[in-house]
N, CA and C atoms as an extended XYZ file, in Angstrom:
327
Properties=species:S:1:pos:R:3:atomname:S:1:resname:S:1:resid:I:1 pbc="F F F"
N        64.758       25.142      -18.468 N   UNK     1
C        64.084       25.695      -17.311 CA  UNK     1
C        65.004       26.734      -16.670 C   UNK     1
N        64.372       28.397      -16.135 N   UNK     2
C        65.458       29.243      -15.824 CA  UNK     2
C        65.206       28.824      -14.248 C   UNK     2
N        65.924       30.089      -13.653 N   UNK     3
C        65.844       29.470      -12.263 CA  UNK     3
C        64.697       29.939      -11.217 C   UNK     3
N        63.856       30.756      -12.383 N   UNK     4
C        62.656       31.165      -11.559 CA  UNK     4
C        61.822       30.241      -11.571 C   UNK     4
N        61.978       29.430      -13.204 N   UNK     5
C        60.889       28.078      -12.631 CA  UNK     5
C        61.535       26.800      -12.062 C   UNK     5
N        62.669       27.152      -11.866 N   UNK     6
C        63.104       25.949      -10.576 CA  UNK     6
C        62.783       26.263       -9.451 C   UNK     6
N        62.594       27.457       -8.845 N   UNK     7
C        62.371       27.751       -8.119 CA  UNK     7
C        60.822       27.514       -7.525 C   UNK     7
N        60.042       28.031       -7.965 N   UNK     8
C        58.726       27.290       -8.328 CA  UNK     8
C        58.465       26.320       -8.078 C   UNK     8
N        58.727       25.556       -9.003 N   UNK     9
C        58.452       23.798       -8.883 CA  UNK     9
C        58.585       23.600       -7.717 C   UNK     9
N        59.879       24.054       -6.844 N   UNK    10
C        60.617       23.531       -5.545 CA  UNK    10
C        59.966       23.823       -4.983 C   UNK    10
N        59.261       25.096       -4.871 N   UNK    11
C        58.394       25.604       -3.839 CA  UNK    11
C        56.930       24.799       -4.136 C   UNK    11
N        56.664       24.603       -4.943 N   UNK    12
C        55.185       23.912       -5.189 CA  UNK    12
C        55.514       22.397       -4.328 C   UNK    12
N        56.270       21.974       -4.464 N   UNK    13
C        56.729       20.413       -4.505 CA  UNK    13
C        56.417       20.858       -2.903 C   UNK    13
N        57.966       21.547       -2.032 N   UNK    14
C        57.781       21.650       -0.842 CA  UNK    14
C        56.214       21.887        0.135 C   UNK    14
N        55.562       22.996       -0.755 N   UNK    15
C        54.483       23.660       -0.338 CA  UNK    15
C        53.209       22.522        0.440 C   UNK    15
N        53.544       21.152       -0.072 N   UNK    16
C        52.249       20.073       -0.285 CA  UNK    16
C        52.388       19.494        1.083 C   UNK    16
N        53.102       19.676        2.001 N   UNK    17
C        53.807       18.828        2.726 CA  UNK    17
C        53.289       19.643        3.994 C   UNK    17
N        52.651       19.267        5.047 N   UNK    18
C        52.819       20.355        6.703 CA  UNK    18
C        53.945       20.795        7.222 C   UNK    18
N        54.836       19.690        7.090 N   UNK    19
C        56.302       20.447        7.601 CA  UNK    19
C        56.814       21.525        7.068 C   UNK    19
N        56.394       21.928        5.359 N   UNK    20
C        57.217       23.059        4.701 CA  UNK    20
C        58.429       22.841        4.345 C   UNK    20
N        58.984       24.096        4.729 N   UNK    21
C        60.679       24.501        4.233 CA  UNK    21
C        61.292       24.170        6.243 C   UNK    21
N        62.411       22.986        6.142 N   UNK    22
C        63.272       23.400        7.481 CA  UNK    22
C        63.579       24.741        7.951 C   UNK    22
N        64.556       24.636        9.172 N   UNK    23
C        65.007       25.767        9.160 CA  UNK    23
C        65.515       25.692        8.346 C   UNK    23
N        66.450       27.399        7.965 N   UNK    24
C        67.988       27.674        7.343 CA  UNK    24
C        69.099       26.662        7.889 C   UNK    24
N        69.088       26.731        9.150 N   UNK    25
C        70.375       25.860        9.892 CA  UNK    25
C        70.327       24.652        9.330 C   UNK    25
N        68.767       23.949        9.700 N   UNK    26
C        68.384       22.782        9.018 CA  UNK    26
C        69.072       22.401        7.658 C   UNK    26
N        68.917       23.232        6.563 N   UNK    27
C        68.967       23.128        5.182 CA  UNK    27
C        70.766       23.586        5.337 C   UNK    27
N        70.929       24.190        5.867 N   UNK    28
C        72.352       23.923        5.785 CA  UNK    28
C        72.989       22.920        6.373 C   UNK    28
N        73.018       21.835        6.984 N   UNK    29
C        73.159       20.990        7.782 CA  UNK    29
C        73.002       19.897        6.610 C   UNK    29
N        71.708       19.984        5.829 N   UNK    30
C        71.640       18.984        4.579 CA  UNK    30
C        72.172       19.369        3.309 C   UNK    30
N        72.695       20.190        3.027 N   UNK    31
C        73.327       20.819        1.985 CA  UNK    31
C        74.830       20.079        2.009 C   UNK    31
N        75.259       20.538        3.428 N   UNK    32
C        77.116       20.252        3.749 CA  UNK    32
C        76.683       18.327        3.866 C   UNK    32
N        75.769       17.729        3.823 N   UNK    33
C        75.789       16.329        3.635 CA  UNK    33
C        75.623       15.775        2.488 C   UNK    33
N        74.888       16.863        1.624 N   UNK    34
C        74.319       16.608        0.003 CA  UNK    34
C        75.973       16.717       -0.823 C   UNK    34
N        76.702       18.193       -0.511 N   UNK    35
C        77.723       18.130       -0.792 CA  UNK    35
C        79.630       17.463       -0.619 C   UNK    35
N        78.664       16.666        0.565 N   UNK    36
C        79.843       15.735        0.909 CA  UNK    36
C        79.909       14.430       -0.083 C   UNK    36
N        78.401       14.005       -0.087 N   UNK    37
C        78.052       13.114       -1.024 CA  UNK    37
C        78.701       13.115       -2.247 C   UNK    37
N        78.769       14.277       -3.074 N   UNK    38
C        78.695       14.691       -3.814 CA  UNK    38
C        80.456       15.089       -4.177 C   UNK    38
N        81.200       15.055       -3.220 N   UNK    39
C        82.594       15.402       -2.786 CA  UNK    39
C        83.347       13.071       -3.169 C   UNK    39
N        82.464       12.863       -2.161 N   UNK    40
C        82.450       11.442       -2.486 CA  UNK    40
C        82.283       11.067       -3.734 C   UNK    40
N        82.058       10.982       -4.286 N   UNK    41
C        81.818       10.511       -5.553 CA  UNK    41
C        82.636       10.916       -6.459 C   UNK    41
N        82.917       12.316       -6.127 N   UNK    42
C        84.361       12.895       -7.607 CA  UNK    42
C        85.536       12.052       -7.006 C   UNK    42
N        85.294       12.108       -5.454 N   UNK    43
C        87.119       11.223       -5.111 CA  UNK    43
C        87.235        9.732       -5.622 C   UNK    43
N        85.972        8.996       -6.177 N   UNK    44
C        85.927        7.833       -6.099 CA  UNK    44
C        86.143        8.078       -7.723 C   UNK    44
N        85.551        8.458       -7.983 N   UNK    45
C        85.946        8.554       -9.743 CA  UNK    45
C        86.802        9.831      -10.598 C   UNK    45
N        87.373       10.250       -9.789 N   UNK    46
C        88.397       11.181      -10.192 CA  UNK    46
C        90.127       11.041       -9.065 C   UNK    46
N        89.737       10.640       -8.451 N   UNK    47
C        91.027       10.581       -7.297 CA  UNK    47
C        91.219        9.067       -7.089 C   UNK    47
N        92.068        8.954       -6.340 N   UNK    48
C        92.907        7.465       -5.812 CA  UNK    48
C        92.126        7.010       -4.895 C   UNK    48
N        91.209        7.060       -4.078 N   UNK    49
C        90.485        6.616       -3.274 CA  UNK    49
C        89.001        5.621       -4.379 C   UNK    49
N        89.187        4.438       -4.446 N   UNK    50
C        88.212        4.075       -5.070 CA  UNK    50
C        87.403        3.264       -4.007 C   UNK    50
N        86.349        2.804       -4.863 N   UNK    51
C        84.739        2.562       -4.088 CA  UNK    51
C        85.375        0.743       -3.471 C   UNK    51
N        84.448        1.050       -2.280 N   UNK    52
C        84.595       -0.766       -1.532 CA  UNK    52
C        83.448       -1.552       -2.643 C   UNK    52
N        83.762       -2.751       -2.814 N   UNK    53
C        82.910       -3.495       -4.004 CA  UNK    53
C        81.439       -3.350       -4.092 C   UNK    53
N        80.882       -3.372       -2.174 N   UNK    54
C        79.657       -3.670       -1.840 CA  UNK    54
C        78.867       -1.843       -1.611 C   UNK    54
N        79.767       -1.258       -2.120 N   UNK    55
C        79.177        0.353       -2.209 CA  UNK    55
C        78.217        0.618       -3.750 C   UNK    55
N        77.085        1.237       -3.536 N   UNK    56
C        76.278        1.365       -4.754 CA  UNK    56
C        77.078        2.474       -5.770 C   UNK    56
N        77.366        2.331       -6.710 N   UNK    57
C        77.222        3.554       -7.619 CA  UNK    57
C        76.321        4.864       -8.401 C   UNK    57
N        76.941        5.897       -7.569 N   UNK    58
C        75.946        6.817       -8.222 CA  UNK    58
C        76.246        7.592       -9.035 C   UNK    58
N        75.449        8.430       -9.735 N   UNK    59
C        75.706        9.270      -11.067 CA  UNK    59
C        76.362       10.661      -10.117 C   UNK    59
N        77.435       11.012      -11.195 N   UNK    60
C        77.677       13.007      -10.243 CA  UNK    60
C        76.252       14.236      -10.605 C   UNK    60
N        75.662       12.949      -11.551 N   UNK    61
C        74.769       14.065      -11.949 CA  UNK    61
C        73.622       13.853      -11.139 C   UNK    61
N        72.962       13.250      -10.575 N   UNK    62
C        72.204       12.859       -9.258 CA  UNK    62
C        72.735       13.852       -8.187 C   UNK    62
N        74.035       13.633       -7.855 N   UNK    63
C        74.498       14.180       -6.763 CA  UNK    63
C        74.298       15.930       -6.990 C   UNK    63
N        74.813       16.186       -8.041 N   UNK    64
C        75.177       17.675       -8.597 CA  UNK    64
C        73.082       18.527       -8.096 C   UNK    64
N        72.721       17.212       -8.864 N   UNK    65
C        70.921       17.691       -8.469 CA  UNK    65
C        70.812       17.908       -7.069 C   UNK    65
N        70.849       17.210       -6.004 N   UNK    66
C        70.482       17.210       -4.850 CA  UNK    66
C        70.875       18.456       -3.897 C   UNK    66
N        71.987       18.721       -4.665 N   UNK    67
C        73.174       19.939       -4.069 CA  UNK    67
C        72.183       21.286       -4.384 C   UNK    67
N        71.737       21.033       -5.372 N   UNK    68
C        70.877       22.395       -6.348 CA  UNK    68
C        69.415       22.238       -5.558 C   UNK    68
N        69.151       21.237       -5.538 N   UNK    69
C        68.032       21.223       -4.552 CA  UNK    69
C        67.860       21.878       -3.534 C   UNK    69
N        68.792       21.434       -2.779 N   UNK    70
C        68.541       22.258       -1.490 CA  UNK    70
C        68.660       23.420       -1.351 C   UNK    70
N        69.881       24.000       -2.195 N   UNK    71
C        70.384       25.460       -2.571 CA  UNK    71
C        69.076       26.163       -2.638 C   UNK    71
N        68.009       25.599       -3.300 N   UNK    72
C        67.036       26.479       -4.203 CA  UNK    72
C        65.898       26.387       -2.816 C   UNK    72
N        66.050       25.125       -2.128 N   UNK    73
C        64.883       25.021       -1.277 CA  UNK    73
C        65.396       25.977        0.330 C   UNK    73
N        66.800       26.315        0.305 N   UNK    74
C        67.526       27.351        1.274 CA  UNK    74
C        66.690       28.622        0.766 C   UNK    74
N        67.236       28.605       -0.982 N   UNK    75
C        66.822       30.616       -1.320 CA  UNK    75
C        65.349       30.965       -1.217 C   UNK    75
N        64.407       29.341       -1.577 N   UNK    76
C        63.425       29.571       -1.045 CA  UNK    76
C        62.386       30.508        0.416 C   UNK    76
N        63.155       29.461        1.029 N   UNK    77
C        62.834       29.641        2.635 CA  UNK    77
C        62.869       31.092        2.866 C   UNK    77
N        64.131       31.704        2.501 N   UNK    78
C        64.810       33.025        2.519 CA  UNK    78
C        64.266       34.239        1.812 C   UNK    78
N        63.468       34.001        1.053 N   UNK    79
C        62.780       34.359        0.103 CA  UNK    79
C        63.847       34.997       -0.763 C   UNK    79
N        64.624       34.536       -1.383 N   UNK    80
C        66.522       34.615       -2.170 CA  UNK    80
C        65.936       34.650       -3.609 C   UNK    80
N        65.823       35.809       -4.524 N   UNK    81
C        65.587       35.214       -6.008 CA  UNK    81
C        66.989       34.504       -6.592 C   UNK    81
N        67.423       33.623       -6.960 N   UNK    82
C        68.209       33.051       -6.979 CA  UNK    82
C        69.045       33.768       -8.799 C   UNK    82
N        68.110       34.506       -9.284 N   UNK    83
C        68.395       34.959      -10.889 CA  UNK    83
C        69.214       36.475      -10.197 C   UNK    83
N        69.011       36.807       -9.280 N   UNK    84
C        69.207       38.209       -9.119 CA  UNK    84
C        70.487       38.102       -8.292 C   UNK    84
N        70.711       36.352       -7.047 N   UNK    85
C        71.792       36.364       -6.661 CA  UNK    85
C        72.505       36.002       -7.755 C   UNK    85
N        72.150       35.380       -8.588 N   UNK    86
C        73.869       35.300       -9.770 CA  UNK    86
C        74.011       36.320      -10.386 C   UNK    86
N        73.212       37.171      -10.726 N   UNK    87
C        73.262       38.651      -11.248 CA  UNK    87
C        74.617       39.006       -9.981 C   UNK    87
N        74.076       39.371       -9.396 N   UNK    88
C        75.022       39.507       -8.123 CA  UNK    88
C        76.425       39.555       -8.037 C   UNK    88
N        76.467       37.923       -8.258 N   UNK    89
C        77.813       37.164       -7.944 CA  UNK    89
C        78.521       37.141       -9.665 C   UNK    89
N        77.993       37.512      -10.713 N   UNK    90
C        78.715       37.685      -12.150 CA  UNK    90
C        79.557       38.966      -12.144 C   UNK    90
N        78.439       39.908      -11.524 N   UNK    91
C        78.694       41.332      -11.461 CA  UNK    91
C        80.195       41.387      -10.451 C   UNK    91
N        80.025       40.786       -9.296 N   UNK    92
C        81.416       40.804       -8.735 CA  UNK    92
C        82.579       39.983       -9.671 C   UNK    92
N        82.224       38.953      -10.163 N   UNK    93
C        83.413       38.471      -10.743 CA  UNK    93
C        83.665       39.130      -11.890 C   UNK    93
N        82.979       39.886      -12.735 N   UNK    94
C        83.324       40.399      -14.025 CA  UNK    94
C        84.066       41.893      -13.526 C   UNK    94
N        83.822       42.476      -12.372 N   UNK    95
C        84.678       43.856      -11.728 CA  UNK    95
C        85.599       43.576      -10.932 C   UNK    95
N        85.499       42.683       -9.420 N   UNK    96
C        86.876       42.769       -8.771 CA  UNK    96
C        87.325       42.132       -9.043 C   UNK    96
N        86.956       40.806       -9.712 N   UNK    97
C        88.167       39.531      -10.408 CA  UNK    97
C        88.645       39.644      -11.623 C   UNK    97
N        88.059       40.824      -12.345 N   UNK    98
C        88.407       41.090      -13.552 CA  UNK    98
C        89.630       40.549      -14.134 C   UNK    98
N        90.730       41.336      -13.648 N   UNK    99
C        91.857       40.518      -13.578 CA  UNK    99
C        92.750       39.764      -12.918 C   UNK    99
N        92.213       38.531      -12.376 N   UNK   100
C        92.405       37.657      -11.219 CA  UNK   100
C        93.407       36.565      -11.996 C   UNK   100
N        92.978       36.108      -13.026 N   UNK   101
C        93.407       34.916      -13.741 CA  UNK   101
C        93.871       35.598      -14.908 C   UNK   101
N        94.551       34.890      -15.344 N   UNK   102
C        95.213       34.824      -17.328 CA  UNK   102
C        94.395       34.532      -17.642 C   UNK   102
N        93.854       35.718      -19.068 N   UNK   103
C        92.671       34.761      -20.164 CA  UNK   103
C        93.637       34.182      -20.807 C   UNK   103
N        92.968       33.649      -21.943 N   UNK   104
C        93.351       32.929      -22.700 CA  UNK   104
C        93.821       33.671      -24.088 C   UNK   104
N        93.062       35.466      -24.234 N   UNK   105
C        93.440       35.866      -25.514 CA  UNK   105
C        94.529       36.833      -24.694 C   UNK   105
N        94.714       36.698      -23.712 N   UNK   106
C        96.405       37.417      -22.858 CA  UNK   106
C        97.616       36.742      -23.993 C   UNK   106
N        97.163       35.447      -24.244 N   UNK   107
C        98.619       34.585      -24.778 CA  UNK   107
C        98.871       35.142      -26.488 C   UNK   107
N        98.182       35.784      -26.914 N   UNK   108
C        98.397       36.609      -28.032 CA  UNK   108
C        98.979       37.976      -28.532 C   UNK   108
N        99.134       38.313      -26.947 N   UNK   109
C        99.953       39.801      -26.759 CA  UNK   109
C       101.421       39.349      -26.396 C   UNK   109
């Protein structure tokens, strides 16, 4: 699925509902909670902070969804094509970051 028909879906899904799309503020407000969640969970299974016994376990890939969710239900609202912002954001990293980092075929020169 590209991200025009994620986009879609999201909007169909949202569309059914009277309330709609939140605000922006709104959806950002649930985003920085989706991604805290989501922050939680790598520390519990990647870092020294592990889970209290009586805490549920969740997948990162659940979490990773919910994060994308909202993202898409933000670019929504905004009317954001979300294919044209990564167009966007490639285009900057492939010109001013060009050479930001060591590749990897650097170690052959």
């Amino acid at each position: 699925m590209d991200t025009r028909d994620m986009q879609k879906e999201v909007d169909d899904y949202i569309n059914q509902f009277k309330t709609g799309y939140f605000s922006p503020l709104g959806q950002l407000a649930r985003l920085t909670e989706e991604v805290g969640e989501l922050a939680r969970e790598i520390s519990h299974n990647y870092g020294e902070k592990q889970k209290k016994p009586e805490e549920t376990e969740k997948k990162l890939e659940e979490e990773l969804g919910d994060v994308l969710f909202v993202i898409i239900t933000l670019a929504n609202s905004l009317e954001i094509d979300l294919s044209k912002a990564f167009e966007l954001t490639m285009n900057k990293f492939n010109t001013r970051d060009r050479d930001r980092f060591e590749r990897i075929d650097d170690e052959s020169i």
